[in-house]
Short mmCIF file of C-alpha atoms in Angstrom, two decimals:
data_model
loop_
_atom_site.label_atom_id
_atom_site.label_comp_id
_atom_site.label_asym_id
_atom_site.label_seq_id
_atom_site.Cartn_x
_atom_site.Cartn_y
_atom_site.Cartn_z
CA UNK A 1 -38.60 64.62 57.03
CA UNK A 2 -39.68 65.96 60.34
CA UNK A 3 -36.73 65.90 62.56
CA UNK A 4 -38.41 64.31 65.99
CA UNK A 5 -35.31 65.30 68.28
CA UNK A 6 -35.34 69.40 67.76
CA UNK A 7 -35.93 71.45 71.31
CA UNK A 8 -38.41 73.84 70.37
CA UNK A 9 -39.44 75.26 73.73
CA UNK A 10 -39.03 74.46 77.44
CA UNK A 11 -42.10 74.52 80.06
CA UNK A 12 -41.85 74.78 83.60
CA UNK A 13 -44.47 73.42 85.48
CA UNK A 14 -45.87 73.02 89.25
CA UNK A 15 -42.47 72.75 89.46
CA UNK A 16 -41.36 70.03 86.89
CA UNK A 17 -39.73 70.21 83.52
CA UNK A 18 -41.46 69.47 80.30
CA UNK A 19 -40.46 70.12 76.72
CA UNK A 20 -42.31 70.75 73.54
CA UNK A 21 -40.33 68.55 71.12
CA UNK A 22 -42.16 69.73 67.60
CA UNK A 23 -45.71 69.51 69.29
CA UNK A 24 -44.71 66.62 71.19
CA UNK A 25 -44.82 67.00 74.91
CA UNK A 26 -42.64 65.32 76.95
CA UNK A 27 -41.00 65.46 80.32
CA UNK A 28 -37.31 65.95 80.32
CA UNK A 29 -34.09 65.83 82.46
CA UNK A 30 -32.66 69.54 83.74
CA UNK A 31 -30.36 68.88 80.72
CA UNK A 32 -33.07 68.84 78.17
CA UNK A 33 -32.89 65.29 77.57
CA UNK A 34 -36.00 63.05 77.51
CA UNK A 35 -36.51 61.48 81.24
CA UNK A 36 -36.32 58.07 80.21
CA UNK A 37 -35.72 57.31 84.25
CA UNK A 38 -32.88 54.84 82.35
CA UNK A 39 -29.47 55.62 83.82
CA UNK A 40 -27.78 53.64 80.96
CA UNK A 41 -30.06 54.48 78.23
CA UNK A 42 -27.40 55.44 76.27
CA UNK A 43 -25.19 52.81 76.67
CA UNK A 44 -24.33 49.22 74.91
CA UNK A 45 -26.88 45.97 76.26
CA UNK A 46 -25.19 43.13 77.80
CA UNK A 47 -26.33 39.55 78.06
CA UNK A 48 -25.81 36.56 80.22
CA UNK A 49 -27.63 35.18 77.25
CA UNK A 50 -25.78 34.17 74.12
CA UNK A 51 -26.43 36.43 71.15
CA UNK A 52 -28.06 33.15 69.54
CA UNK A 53 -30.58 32.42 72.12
CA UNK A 54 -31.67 36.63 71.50
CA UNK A 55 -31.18 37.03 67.95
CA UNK A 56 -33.38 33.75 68.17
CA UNK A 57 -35.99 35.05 70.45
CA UNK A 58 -36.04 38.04 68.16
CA UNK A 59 -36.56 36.61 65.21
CA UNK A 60 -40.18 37.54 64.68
CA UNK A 61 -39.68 41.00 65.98
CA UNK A 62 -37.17 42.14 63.85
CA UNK A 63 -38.91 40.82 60.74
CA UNK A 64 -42.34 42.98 62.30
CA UNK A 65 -40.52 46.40 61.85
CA UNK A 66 -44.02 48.09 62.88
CA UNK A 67 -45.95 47.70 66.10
CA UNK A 68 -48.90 49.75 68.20
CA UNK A 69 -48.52 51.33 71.65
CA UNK A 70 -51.24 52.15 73.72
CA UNK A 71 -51.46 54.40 76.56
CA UNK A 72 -54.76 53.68 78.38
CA UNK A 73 -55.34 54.77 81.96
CA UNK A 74 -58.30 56.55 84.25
CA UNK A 75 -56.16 59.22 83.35
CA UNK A 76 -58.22 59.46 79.96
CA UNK A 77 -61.15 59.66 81.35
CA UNK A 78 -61.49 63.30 81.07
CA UNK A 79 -58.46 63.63 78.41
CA UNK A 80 -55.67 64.44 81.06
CA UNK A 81 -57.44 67.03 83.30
CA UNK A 82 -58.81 66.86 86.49
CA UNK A 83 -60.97 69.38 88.21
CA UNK A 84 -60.87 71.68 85.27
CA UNK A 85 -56.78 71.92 85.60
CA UNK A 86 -54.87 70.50 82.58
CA UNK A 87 -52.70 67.35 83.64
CA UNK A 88 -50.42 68.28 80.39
CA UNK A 89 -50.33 64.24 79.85
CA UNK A 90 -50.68 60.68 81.55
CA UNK A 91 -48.18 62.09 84.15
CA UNK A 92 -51.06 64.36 85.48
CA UNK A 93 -50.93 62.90 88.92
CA UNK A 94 -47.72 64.25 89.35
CA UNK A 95 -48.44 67.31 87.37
CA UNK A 96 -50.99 68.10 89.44
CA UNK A 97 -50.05 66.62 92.68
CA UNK A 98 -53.48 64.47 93.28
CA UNK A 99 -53.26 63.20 95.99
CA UNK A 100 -54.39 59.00 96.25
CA UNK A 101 -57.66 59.96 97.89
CA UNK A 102 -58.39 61.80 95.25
CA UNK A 103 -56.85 60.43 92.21
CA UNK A 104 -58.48 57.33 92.36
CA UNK A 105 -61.85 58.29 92.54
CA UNK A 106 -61.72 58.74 88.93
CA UNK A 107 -61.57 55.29 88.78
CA UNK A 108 -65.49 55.17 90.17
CA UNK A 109 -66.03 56.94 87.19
CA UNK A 110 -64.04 54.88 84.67
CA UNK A 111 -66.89 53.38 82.35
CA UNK A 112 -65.46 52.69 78.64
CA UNK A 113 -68.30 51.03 77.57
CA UNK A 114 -67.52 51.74 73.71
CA UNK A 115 -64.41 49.60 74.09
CA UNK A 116 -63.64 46.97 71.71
CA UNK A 117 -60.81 44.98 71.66
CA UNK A 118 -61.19 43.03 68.21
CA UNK A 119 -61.94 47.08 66.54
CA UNK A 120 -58.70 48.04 68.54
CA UNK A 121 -56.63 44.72 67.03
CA UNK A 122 -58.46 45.78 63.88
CA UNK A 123 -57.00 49.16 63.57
CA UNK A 124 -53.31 47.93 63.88
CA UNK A 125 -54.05 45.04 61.18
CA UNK A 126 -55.46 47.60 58.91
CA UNK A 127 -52.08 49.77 59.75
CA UNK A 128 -50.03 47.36 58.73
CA UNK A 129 -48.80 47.06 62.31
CA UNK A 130 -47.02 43.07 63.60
CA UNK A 131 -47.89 43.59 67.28
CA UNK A 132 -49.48 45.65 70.21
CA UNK A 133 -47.97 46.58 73.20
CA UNK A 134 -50.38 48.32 76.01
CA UNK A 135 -49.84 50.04 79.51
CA UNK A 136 -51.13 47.13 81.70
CA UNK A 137 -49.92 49.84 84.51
CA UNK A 138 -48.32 53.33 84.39
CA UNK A 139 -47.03 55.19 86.99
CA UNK A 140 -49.82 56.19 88.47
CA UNK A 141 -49.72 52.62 89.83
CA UNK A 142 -53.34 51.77 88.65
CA UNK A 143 -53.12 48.16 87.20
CA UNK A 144 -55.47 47.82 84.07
CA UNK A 145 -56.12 44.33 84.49
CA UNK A 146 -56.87 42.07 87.19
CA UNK A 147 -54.22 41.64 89.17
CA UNK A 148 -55.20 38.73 92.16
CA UNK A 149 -52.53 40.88 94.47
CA UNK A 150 -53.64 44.04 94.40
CA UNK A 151 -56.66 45.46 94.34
CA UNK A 152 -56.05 48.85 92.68
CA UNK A 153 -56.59 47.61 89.36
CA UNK A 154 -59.89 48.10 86.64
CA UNK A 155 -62.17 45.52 87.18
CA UNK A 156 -61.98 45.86 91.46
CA UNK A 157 -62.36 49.62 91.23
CA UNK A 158 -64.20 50.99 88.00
CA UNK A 159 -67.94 50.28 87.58
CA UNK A 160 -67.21 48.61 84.33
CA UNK A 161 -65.50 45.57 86.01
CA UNK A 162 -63.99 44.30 82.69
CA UNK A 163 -60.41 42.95 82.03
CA UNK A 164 -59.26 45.20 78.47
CA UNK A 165 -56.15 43.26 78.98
CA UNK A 166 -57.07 39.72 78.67
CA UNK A 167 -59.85 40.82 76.12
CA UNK A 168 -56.83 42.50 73.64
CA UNK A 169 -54.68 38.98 74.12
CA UNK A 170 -57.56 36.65 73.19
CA UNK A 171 -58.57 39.21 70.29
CA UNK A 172 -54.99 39.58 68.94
CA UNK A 173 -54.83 35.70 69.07
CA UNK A 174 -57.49 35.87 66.95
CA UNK A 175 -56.23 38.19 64.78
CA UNK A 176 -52.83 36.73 64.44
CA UNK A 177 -51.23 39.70 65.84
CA UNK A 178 -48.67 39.34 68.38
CA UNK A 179 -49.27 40.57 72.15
CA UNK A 180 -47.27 42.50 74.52
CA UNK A 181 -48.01 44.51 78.04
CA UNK A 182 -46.32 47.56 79.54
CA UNK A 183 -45.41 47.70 83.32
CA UNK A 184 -43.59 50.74 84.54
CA UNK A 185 -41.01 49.11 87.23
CA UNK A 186 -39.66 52.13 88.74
CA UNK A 187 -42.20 54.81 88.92
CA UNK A 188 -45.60 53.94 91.43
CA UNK A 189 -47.37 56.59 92.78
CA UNK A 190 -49.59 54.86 94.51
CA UNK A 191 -47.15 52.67 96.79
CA UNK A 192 -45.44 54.25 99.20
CA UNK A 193 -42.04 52.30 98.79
CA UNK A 194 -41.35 53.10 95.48
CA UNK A 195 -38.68 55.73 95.30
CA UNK A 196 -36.76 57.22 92.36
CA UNK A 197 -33.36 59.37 91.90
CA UNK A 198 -33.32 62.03 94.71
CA UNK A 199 -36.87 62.20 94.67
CA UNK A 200 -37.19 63.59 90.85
CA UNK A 201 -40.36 61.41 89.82
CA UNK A 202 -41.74 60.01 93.08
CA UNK A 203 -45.05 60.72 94.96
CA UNK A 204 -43.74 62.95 97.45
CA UNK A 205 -46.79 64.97 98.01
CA UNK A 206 -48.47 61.54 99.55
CA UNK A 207 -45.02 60.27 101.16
CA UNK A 208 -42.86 62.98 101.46
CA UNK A 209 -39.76 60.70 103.17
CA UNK A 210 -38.06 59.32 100.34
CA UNK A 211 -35.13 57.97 103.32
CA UNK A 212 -37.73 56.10 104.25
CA UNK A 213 -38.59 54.43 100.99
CA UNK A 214 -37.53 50.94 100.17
CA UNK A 215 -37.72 50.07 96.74
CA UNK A 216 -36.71 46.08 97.60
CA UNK A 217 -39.94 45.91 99.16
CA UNK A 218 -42.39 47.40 96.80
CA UNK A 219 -40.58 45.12 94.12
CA UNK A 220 -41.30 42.10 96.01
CA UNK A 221 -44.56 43.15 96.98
CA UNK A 222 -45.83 44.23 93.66
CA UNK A 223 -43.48 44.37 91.04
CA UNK A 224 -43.14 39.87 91.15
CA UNK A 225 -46.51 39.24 91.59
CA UNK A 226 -47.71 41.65 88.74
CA UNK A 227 -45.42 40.49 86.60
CA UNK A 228 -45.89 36.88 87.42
CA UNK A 229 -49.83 37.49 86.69
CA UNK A 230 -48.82 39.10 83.45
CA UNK A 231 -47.26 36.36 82.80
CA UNK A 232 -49.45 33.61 83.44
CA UNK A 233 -52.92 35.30 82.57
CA UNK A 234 -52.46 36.89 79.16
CA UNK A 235 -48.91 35.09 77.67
CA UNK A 236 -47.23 38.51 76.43
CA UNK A 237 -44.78 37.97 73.55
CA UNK A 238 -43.39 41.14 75.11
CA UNK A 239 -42.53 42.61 78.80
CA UNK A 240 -42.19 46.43 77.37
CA UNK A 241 -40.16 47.89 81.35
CA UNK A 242 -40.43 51.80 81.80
CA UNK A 243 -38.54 53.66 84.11
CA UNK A 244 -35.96 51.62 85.92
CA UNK A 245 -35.14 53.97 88.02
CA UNK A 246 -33.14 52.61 91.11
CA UNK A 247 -33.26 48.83 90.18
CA UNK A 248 -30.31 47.63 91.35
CA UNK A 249 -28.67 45.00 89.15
CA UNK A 250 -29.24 42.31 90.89
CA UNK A 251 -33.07 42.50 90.54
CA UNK A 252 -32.99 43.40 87.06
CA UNK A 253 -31.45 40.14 86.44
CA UNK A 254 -33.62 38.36 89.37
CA UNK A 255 -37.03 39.71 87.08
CA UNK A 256 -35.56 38.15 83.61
CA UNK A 257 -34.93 35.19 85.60
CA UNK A 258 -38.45 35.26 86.69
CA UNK A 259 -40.21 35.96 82.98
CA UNK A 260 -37.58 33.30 81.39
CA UNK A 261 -38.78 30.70 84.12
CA UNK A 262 -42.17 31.55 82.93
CA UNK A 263 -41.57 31.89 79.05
CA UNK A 264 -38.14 31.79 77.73
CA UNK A 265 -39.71 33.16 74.60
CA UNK A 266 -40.60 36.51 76.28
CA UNK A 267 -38.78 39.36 74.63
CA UNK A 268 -37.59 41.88 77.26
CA UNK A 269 -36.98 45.11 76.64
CA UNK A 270 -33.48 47.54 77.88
CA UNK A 271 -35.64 49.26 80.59
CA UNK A 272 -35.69 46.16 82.96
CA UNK A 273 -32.66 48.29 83.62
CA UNK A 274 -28.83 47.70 84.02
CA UNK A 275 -28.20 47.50 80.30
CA UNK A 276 -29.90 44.08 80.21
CA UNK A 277 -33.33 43.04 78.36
CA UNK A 278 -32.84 42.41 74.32
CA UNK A 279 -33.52 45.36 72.86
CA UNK A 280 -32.72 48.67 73.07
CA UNK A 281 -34.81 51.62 73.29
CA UNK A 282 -34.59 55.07 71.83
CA UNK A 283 -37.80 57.28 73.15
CA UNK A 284 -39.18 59.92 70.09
CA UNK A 285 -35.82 59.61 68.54
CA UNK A 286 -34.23 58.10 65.25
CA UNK A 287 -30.64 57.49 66.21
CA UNK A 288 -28.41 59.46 63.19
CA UNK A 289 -26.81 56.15 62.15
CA UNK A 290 -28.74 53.23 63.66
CA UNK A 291 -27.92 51.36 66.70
CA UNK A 292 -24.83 48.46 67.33
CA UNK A 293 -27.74 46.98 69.07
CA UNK A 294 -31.30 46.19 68.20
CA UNK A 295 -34.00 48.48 68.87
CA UNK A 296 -36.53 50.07 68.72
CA UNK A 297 -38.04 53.96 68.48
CA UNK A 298 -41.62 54.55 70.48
CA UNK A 299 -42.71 57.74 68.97
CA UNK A 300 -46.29 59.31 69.68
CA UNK A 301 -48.83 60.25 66.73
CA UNK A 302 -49.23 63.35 68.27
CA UNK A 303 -48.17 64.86 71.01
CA UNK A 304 -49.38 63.01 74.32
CA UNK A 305 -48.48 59.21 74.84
CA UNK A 306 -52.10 59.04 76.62
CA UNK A 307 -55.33 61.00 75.77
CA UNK A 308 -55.55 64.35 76.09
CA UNK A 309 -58.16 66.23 74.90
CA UNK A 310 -56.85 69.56 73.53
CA UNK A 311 -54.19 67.70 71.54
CA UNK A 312 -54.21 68.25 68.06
CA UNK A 313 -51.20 67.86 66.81
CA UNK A 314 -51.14 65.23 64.52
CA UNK A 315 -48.27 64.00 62.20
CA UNK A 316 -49.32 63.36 58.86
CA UNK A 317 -49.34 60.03 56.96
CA UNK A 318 -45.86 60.95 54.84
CA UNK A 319 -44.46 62.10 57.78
CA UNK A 320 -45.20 58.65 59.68
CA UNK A 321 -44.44 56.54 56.62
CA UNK A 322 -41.03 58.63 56.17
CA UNK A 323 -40.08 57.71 59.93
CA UNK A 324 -41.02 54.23 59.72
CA UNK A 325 -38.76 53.92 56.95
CA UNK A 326 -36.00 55.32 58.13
CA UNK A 327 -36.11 53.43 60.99
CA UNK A 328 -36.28 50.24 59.00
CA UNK A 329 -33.05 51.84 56.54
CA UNK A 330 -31.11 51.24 60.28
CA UNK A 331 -32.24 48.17 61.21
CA UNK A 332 -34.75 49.32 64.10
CA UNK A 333 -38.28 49.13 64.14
CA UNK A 334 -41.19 51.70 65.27
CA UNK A 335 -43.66 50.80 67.79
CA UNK A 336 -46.50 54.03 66.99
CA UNK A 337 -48.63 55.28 70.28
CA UNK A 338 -52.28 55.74 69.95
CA UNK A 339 -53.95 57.18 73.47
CA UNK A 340 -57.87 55.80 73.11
CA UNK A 341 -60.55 57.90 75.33
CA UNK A 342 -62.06 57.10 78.47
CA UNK A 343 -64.89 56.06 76.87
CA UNK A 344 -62.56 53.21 74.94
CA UNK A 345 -62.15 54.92 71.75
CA UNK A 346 -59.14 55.15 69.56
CA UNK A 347 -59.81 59.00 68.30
CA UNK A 348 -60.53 58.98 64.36
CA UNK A 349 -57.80 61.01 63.69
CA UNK A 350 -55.68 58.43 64.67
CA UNK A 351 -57.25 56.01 62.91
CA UNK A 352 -57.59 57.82 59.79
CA UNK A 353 -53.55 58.42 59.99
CA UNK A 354 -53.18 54.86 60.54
CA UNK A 355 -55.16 53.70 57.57
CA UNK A 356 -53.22 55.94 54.94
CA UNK A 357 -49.76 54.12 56.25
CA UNK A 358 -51.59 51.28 55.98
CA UNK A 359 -52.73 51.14 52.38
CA UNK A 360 -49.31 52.74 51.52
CA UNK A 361 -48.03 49.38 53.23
CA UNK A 362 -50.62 47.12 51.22
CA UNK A 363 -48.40 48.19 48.19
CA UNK A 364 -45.20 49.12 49.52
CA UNK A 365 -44.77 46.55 52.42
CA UNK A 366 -42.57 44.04 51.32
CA UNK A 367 -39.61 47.17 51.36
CA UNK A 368 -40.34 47.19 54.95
CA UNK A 369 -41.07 43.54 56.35
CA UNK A 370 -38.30 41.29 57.12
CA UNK A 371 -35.84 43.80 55.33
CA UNK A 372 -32.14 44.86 57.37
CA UNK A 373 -30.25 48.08 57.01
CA UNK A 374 -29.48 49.73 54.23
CA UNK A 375 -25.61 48.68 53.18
CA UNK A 376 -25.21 52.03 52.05
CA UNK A 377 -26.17 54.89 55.23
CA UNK A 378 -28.54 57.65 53.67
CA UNK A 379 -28.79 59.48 50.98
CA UNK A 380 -30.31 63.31 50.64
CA UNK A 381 -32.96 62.11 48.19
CA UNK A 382 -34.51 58.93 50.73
CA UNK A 383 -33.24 54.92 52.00
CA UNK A 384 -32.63 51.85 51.03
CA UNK A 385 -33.34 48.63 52.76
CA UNK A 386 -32.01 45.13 51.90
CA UNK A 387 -33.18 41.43 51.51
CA UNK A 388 -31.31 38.01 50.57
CA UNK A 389 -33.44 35.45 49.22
CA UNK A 390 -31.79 32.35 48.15
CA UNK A 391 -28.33 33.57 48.00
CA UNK A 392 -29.34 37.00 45.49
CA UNK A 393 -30.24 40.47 46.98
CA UNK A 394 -32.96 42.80 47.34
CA UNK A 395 -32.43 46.48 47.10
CA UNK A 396 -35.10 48.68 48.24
CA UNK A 397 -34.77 52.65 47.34
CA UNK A 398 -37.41 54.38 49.34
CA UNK A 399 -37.54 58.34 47.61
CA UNK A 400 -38.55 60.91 49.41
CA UNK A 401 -37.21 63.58 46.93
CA UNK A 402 -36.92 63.04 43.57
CA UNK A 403 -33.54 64.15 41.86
CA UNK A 404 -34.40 67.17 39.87
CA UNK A 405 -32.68 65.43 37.21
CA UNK A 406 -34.56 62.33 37.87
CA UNK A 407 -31.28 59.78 38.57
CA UNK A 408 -30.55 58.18 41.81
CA UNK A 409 -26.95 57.89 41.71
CA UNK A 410 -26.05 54.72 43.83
CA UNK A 411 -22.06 53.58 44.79
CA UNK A 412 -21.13 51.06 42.55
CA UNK A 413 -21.75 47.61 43.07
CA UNK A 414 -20.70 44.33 40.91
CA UNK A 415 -23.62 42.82 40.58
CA UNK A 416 -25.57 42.00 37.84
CA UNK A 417 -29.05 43.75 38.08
CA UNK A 418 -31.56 40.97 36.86
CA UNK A 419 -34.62 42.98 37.44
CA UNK A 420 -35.05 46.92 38.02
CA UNK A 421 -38.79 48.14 38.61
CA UNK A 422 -41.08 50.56 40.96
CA UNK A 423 -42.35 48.76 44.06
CA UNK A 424 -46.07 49.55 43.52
CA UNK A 425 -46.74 48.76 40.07
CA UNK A 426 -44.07 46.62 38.12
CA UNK A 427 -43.07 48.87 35.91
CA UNK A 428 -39.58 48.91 34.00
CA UNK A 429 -36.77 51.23 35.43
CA UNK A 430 -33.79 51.66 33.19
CA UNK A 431 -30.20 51.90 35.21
CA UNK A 432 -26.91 52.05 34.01
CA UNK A 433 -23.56 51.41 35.32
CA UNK A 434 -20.86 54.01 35.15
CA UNK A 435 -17.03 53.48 36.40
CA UNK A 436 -18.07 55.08 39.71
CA UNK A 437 -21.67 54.79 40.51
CA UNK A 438 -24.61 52.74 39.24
CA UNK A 439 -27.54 55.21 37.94
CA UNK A 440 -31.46 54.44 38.74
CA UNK A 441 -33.13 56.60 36.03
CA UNK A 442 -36.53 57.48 38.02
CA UNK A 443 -39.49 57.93 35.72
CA UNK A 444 -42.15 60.81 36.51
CA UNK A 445 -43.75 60.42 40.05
CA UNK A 446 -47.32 60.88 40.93
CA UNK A 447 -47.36 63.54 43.77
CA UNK A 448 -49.69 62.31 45.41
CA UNK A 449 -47.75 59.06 46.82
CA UNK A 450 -46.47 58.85 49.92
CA UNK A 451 -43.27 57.35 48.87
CA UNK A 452 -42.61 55.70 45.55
CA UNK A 453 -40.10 53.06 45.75
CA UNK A 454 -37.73 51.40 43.41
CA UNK A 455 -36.34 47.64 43.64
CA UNK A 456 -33.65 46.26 42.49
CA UNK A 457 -33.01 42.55 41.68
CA UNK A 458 -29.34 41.57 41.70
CA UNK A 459 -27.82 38.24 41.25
CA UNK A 460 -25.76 37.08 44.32
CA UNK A 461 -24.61 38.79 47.77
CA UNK A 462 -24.01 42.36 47.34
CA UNK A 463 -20.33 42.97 46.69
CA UNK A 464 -19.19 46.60 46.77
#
């Protein structure tokens, strides 16, 4: 499996750090680390919540396993470059150091008159995706939706004058898919209050005094009412926070307060900052061993989160289908970026990398839906996840390498196996127990499968 986390080359540019993480390019911290702008990324969640009001409120989401992110911004109108100059990514305002004047002129030019929200809701059905969650504004400050208290936003500034936000709510309503919207909270380049740590990811080409910044003010100028519209005008399953930045605790907890007082069924995720929101977040990353916490892993399909027109570097269906499921062997989920055009078009590649996973998940879904973490870590030849239905248990054995000997040696459990078969068409697998392990003997595999799985009936809760 592609190993998402190896350094493979460091780029320095208009004087900002970026790194090439197998194709994937992605700002990063002076110590190579991805710039999650989350202080305590790393570190346990708290709660003033109990963990049953949480694990409650994440009850759907942790059965979904699978979701779709979407960067869409003017910056995609011409794929991430402006002026001929290559933005590198949806960061290109700060890339490129545009100034406002500038920078939002492309918005006079923002016309994505192929977009169509039930095709978009579409796609991530046909992927096999639960929910959507899309950039209702990134930090270039430019709110795609229409946002009563400010003005910078699509349908005041862009000649199309249409709402994509409220038209992907009603159509995943439709659709039965469940809706979410990200805000960035501590990145805005386009208000001149909102600060970050010493400067590192702040418009300081347009407001060069960061002393002067106030971030309190910009929160309760903005950051309230924007989420309050959010709120009230589409009814997000999910507040997806980027970039906390220099939120200080007390306004992290003020903004839950706010979105709970609104919908106490809003999920809220780590980077309203502070270690709070209910779920963690781990940014093109599988943690080794899982998480204490739930979460989940964003992880691009190629190698910009938003359109950029020179990307090419896809990942291919077993590599997507191998991540997703070893996400799912640790209890997280994957939430998989597409970056549509600025014409409103999710590029085919995309799509046609979706649709594989997808059919693979026609067959194979029911290893990855409403399944927990495997009881057993990893093995060298795949994962396993797990399901109890009335009191017996599930085993799922996802194989990415078949044995050359053809066994999948298991530790030993006590349980009687009631039913052994492969996932995708019924058929019979013979197992044996020995005095140490128990012994899947895996028929022949077609090579052309993505993954072949094997489940395992047994009678009772595991005991091993």
């Amino acid at each position: 499996m592609k190993q998402i986390n190896l350094i493979k080359k460091l780029v320095f540019i208009a004087g900002f750090f970026f790194v090439v993480i197998d194709g994937t390019f992605a700002q990063v911290n002076a110590d190579g680390t991805i710039d999650t702008g989350d202080k305590y990324a790393n570190a346990k969640l708290k709660s003033n919540e109990s963990p049953e009001v949480i694990a409650k409120r994440l009850e759907w989401w942790k059965d979904a396993r699978f979701g779709m992110f979407i960067h869409w911004g003017i910056y995609a109108q011409d794929g991430c470059f402006w002026n001929g100059k290559d933005g590198r990514s949806e960061h290109m305002m700060r890339v490129l150091e545009i100034p406002i004047a500038e920078y939002q002129k492309i918005a006079t030019k923002f016309n994505p008159v192929k977009f169509n929200a039930d095709e978009w809701v579409k796609i991530a059905k046909e992927a096999g995706m639960k929910y959507m969650v899309i950039t209702a504004k990134h930090h270039d400050g430019f709110a795609m939706f229409n946002s009563p208290s400010n003005n910078y936003n699509i349908v005041k500034q862009t000649p199309w004058k249409r709402d994509p936000i409220k038209e992907l709510a009603a159509a995943c309503a439709k659709q039965d898919l469940k809706f979410g919207v990200y805000y960035s909270l501590g990145r805005d380049w386009h208000d001149p209050d909102c600060n970050s740590v010493d400067g590192w990811r702040s418009n300081t080409w347009d407001f060069p005094d960061e002393a002067k910044k106030d971030y309190s003010k910009y929160f309760e100028r903005k950051v309230k009412p924007q989420i309050t519209e959010l709120l009230t005008q589409y009814k997000p399953s999910i507040i997806w926070f980027d970039t906390p930045e220099l939120i200080t605790l007390n306004q992290s907890e003020e903004l839950l307060a706010l979105i709970h007082s609104i919908d106490p069924n809003c999920i809220v995720n780590q980077r309203v900052g502070n270690r709070l929101g209910d779920y963690a977040v781990k940014e093109q990353k599988i943690p080794v061993g899982g998480e204490p916490d739930p979460w989940e892993t964003c992880m691009t399909l190629n190698g910009a989160w938003g359109y950029h027109k020179t990307d090419s570097n896809w990942k291919s269906a077993d590599s997507l289908a191998h991540s997703l499921i070893d996400i799912a062997s640790k209890g997280g989920n994957l939430l998989l970026n597409v970056g549509p055009t600025g014409e409103g078009v999710i590029p085919e590649l995309s799509v046609s990398r979706l649709e594989e996973v997808g059919n693979w998940l026609k067959v194979n879904g029911e290893a990855i839906y409403g399944t927990t973490s495997s009881p057993f870590g990893k093995f060298s030849w795949g994962r396993c996840t797990k399901k109890e239905v009335n009191g017996n248990t599930i085993l799922y054995f996802s194989v990415f390498k078949r044995p050359n000997n053809g066994k999948l040696i298991l530790p030993k459990f006590t349980n009687k196996i009631k039913k052994s078969t492969l996932l995708a068409n019924g058929k019979k697998v013979k197992t044996e127990t020995t005095d140490k392990a128990v012994v899947v003997n895996l028929p022949a595999i077609e090579t052309n499968t993505i993954v072949s799985i094997v489940k395992l009936e047994l009678k009772g809760v595991l005991k091993i």
